[in-house]
XYZ file of N, CA and C in Angstrom:
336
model
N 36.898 -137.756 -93.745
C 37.420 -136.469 -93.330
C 36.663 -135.377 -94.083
N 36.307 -134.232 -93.183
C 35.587 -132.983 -93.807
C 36.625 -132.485 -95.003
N 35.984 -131.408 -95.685
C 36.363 -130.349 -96.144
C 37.217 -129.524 -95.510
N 38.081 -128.709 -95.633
C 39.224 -127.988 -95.323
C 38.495 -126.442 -94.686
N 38.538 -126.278 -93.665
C 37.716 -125.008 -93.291
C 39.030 -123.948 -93.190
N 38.858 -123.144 -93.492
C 40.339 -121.813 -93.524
C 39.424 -120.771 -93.662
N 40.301 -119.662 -93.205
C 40.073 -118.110 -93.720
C 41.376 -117.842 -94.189
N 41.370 -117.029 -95.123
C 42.426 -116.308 -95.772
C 42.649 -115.028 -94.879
N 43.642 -114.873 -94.497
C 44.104 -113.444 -93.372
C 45.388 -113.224 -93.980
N 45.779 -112.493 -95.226
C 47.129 -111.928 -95.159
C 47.350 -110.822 -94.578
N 46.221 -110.152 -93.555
C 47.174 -109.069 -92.871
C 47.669 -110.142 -91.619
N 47.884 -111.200 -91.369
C 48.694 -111.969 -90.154
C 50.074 -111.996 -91.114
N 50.072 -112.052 -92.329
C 51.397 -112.118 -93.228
C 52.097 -110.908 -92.886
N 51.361 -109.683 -93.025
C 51.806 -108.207 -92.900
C 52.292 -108.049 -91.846
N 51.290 -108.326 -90.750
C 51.764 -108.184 -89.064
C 53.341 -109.169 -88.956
N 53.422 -110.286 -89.062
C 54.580 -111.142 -89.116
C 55.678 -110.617 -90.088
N 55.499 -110.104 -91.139
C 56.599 -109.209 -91.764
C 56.893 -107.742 -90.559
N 55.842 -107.025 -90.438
C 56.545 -105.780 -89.616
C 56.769 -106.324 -88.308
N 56.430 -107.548 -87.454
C 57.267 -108.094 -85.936
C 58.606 -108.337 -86.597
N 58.682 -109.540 -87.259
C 59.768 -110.016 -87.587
C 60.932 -108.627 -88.523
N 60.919 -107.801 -89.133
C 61.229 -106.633 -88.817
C 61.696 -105.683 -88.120
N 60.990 -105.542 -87.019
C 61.084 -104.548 -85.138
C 61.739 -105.195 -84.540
N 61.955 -106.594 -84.798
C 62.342 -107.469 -83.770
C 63.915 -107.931 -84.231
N 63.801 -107.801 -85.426
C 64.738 -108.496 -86.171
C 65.182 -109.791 -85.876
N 63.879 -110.854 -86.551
C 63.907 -111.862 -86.129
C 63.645 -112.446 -87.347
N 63.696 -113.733 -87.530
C 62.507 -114.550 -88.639
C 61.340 -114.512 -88.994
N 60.922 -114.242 -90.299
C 59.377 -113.719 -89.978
C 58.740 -115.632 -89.891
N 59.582 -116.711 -90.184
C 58.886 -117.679 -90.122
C 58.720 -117.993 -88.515
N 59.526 -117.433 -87.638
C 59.561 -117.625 -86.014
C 58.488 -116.952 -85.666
N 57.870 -115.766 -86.233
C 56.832 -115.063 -85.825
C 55.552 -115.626 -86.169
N 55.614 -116.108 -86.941
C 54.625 -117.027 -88.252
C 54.067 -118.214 -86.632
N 55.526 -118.903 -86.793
C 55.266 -120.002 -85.852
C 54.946 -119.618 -84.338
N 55.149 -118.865 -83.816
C 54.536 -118.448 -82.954
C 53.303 -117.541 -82.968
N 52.788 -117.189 -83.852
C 51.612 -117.151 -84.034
C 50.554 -118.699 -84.040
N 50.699 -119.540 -85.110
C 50.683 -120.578 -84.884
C 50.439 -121.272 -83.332
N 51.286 -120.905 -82.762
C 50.916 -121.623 -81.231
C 50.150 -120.748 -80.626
N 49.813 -119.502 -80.282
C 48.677 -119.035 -79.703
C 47.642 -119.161 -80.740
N 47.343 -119.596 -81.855
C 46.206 -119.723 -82.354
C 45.538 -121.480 -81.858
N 46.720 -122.432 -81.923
C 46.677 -123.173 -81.251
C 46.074 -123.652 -79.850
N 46.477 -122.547 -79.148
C 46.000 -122.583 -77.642
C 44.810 -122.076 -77.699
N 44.695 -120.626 -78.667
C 42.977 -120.332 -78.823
C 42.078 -121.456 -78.899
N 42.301 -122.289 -79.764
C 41.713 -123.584 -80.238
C 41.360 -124.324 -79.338
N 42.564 -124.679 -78.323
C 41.977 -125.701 -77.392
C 41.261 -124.886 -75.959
N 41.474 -123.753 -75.999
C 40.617 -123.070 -75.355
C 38.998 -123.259 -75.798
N 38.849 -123.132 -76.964
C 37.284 -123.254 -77.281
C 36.756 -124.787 -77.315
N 37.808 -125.604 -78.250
C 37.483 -126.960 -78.121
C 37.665 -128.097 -77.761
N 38.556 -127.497 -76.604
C 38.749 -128.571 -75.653
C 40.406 -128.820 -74.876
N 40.545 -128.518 -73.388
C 42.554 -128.731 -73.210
C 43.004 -129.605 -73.479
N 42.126 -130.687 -73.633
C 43.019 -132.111 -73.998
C 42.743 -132.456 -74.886
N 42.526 -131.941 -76.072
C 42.226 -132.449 -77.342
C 43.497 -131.911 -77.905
N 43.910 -132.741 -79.225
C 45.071 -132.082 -79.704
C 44.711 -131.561 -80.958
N 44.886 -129.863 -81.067
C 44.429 -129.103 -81.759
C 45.427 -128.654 -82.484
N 45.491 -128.259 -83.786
C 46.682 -127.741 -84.503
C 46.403 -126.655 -85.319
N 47.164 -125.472 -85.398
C 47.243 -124.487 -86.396
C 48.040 -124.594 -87.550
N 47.773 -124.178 -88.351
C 48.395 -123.688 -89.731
C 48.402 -122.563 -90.206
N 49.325 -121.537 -90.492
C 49.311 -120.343 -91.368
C 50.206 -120.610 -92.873
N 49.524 -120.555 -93.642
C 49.847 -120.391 -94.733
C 50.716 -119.557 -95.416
N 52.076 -120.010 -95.511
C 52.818 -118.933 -95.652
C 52.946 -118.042 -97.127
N 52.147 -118.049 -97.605
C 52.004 -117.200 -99.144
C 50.500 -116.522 -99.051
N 49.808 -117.338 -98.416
C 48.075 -116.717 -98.253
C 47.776 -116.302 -97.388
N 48.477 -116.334 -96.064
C 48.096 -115.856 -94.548
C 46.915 -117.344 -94.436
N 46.287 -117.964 -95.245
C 45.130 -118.870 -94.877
C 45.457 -119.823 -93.347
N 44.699 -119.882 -93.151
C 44.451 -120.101 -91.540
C 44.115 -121.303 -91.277
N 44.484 -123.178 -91.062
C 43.429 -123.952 -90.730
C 43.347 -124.414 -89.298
N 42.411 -124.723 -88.978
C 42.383 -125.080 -87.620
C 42.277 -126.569 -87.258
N 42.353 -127.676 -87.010
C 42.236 -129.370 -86.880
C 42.148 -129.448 -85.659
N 41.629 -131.042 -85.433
C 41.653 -131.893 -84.467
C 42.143 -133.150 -84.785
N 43.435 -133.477 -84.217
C 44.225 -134.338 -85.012
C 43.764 -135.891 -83.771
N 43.360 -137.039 -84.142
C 43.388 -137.825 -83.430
C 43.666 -139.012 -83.758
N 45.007 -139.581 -82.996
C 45.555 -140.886 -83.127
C 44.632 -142.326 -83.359
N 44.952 -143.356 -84.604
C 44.552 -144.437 -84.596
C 45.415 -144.969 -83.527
N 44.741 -145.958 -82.938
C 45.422 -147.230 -82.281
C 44.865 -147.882 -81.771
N 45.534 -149.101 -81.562
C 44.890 -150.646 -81.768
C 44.205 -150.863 -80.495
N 44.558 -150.529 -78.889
C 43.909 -151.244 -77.744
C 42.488 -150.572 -77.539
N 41.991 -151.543 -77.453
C 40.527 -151.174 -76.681
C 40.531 -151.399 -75.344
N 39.324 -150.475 -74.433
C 39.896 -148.878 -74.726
C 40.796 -148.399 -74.769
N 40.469 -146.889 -75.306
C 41.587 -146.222 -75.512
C 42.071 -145.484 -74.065
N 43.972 -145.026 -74.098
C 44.450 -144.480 -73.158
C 43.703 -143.051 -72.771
N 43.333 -142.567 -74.006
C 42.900 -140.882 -73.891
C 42.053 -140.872 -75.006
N 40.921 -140.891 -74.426
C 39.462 -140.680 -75.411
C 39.640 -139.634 -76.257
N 40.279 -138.403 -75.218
C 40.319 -137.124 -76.188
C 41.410 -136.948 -77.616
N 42.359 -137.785 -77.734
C 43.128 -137.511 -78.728
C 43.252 -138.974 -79.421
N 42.643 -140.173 -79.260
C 42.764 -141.166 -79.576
C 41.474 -142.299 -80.001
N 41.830 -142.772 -80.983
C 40.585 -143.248 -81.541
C 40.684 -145.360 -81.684
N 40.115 -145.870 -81.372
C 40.374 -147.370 -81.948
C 40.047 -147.759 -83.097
N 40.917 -148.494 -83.722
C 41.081 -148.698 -85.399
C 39.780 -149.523 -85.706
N 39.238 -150.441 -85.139
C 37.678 -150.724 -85.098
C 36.903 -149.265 -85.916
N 36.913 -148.441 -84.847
C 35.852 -147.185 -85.419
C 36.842 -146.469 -86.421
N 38.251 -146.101 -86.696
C 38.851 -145.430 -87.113
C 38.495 -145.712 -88.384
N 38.284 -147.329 -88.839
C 37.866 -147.803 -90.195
C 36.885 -147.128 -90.757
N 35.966 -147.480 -89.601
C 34.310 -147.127 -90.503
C 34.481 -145.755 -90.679
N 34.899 -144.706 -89.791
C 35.138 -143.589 -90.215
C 35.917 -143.201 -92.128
N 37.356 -143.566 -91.654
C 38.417 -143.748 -92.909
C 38.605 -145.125 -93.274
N 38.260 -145.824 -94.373
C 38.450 -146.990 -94.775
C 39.881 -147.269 -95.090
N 40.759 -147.804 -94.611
C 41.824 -148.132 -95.208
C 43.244 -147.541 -94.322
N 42.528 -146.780 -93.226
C 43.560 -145.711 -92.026
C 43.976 -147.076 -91.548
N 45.471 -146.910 -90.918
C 46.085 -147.568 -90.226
C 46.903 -147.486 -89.043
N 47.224 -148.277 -87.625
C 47.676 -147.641 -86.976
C 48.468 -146.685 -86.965
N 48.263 -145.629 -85.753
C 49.657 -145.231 -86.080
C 49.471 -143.783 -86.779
N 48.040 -143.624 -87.914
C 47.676 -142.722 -88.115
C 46.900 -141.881 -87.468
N 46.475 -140.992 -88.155
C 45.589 -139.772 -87.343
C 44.601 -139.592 -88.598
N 43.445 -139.039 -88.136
C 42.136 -138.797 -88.486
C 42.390 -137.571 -88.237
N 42.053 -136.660 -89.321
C 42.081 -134.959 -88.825
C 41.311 -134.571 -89.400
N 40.251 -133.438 -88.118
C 38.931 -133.322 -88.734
C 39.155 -131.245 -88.523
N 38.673 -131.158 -89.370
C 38.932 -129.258 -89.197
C 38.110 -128.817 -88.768
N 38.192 -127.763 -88.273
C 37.534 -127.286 -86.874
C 36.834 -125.369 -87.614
N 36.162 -125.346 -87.592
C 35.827 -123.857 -87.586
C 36.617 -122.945 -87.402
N 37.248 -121.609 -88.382
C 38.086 -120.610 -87.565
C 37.669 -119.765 -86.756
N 38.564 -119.723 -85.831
C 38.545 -118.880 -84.225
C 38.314 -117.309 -85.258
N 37.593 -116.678 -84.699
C 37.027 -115.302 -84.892
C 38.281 -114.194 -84.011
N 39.166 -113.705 -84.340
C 40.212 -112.913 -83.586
C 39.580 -112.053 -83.079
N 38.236 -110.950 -83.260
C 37.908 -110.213 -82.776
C 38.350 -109.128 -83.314
């Protein structure tokens, strides 16, 4: 598994304090829904059927982006795009076991 790719963005902290605020809501509901359109950004760039995941960091605003993909045992696999066979999953991660996931981080999406 790579290195951890993030950007630090605490103005997404700021923005999610003044929604959650206006809205009078949770700023962790705003958090998390941020989270899912950064999400969807993701699989917009790298792929719809890949399973892509966000993270916001809730003290740093830090940002990570993944590609999370399932070990499992049948050859082939059901879905190339999110699933890997424990054959290759090894040589990749020595010691991964079904059942797990391989998560490889992805470059951050540029907001513009």
């Amino acid at each position: 598994m790579a290195a951890d790719v993030a950007i630090a963005r605490p103005e997404l902290l700021q923005v999610a304090e003044a929604v959650a605020r206006e809205k009078m809501i949770e700023r962790d509901e705003v958090l998390e829904a941020m989270e899912q359109a950064i999400q969807k950004a993701g699989r917009a760039k790298y792929g719809h059927e890949k399973d892509i995941r966000a993270v916001i960091d809730r003290r740093s605003g830090e940002v990570k982006l993944s590609r999370w993909t399932e070990v499992v045992e049948q050859e082939p696999v059901e879905n190339e795009a999110t699933q890997i066979p424990l054959r290759i999953a090894q040589k990749i991660q020595p010691g991964i076991e079904v059942g797990q996931f391989i998560v490889d981080p992805l470059p951050p999406i540029d907001f513009g």
